[in-house]
CSV table of N, CA and C in Angstrom, one decimal:
chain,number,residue,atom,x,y,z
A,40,UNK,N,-14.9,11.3,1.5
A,40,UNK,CA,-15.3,9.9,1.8
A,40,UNK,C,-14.5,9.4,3.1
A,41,UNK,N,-13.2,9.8,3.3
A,41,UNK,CA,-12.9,9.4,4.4
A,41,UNK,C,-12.4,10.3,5.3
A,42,UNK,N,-12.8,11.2,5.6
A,42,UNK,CA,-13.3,12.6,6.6
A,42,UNK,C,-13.5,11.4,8.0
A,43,UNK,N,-14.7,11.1,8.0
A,43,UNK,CA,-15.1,10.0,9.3
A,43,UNK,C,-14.0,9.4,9.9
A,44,UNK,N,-13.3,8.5,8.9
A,44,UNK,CA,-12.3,7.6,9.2
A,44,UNK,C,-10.8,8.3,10.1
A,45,UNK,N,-11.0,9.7,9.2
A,45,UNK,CA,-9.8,10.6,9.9
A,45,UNK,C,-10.5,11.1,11.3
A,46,UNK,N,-11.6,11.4,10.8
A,46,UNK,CA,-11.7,11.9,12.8
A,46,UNK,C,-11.9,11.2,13.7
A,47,UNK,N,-12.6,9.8,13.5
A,47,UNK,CA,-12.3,9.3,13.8
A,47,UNK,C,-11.2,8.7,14.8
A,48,UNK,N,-10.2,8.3,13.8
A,48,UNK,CA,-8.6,8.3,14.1
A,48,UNK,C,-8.2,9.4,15.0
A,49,UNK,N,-8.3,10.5,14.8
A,49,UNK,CA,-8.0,12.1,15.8
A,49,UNK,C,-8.7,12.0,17.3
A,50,UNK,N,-9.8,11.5,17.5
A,50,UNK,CA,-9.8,10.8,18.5
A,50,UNK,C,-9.9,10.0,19.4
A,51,UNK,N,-9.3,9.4,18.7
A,51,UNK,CA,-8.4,8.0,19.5
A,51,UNK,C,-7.5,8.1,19.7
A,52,UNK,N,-6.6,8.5,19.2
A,52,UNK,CA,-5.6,9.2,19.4
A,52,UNK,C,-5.2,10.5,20.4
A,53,UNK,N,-6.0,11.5,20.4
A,53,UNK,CA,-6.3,12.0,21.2
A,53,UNK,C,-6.6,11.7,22.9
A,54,UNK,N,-7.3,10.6,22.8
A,54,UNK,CA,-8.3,10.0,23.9
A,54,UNK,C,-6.6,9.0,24.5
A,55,UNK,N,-5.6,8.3,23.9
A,55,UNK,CA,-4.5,7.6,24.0
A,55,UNK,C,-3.7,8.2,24.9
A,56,UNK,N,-3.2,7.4,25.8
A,56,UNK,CA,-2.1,7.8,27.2
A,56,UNK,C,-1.0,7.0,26.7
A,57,UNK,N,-1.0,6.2,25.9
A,57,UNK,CA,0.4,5.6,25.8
A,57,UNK,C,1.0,5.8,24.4
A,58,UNK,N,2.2,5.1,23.8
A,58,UNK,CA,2.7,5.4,22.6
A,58,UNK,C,1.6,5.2,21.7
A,59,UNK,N,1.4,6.0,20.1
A,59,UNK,CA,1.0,5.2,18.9
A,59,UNK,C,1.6,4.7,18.0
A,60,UNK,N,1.2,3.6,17.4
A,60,UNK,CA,2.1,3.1,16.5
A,60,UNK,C,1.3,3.9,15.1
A,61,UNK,N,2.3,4.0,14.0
A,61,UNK,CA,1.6,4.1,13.2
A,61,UNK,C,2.5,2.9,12.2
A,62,UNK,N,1.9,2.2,11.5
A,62,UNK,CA,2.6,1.2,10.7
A,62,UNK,C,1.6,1.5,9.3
A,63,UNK,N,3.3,1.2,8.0
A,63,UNK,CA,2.8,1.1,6.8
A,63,UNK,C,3.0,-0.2,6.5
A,64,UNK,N,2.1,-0.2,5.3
A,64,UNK,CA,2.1,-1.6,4.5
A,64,UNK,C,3.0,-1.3,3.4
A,65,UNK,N,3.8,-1.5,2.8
A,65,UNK,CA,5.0,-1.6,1.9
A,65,UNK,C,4.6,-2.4,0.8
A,66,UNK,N,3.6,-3.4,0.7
A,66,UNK,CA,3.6,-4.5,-0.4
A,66,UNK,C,3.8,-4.0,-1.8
A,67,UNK,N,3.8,-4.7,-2.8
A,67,UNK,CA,3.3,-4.2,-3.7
A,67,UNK,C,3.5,-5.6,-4.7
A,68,UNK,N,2.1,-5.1,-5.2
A,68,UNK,CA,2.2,-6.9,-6.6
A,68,UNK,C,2.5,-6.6,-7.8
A,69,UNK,N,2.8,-8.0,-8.0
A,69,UNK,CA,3.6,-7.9,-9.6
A,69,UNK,C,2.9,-8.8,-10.3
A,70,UNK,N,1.8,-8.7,-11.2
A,70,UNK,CA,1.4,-9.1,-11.8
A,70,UNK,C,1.7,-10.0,-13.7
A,71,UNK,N,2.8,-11.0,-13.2
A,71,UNK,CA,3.3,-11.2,-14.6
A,71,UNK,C,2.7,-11.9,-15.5
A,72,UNK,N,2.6,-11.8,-16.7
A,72,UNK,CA,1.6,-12.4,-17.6
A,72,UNK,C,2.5,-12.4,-19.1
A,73,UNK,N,2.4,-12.8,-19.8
A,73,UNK,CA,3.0,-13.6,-21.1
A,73,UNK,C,2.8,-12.3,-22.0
A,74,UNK,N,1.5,-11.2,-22.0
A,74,UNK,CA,1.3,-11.0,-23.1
A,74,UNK,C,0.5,-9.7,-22.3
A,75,UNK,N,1.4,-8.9,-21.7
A,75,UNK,CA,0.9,-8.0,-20.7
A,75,UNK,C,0.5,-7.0,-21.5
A,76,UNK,N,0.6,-6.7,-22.6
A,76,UNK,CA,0.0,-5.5,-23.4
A,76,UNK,C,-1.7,-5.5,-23.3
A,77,UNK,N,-2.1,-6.7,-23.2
A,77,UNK,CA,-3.3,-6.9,-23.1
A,77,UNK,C,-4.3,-6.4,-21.9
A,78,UNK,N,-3.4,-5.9,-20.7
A,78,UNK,CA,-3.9,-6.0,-19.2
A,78,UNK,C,-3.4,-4.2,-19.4
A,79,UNK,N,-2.4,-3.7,-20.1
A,79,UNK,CA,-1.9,-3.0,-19.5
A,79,UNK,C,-0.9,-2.8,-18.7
A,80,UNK,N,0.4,-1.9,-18.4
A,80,UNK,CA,1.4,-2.0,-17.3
A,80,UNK,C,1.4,-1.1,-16.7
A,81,UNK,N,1.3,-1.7,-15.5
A,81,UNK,CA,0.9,-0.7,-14.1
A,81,UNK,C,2.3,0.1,-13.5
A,82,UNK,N,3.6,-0.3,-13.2
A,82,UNK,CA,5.2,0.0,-13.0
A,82,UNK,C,5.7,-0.8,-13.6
A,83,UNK,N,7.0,0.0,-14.4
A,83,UNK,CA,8.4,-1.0,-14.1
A,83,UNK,C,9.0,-0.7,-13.1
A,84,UNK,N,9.8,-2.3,-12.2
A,84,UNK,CA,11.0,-2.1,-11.4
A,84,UNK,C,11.9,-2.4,-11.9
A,85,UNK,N,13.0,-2.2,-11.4
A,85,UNK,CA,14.6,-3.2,-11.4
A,85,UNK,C,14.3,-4.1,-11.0
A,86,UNK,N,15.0,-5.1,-10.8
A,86,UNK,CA,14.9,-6.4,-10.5
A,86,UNK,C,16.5,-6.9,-10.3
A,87,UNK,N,16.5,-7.1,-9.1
A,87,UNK,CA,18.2,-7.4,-9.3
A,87,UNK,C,18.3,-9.0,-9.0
A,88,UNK,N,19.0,-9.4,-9.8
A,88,UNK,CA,18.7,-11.2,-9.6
A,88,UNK,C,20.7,-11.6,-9.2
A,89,UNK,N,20.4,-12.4,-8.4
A,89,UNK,CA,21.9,-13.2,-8.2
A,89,UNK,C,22.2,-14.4,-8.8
């Protein structure tokens, strides 16, 4: 499915004379709810609180 998107990408990159950036997205949601058994839990984190 995303074959296109990579080649795509391969040349543009390719075709590019100057730096590329490549950037990640890091986010990630926390979905809190009262009575989460019902939804399901996706991760536990730590959570460090001051």
């Amino acid at each position: 499915m995303l074959a296109g998107h990579f080649a795509a990408t391969a040349m543009r990159c390719a075709a590019s004379e100057g730096p590329i950036l490549i950037l990640q997205d890091a986010t990630e949601f926390i979905y809190g709810r009262a009575q989460p058994g019902k939804i399901g839990f996706t991760k536990t984190i730590n959570v460090l609180t001051l």
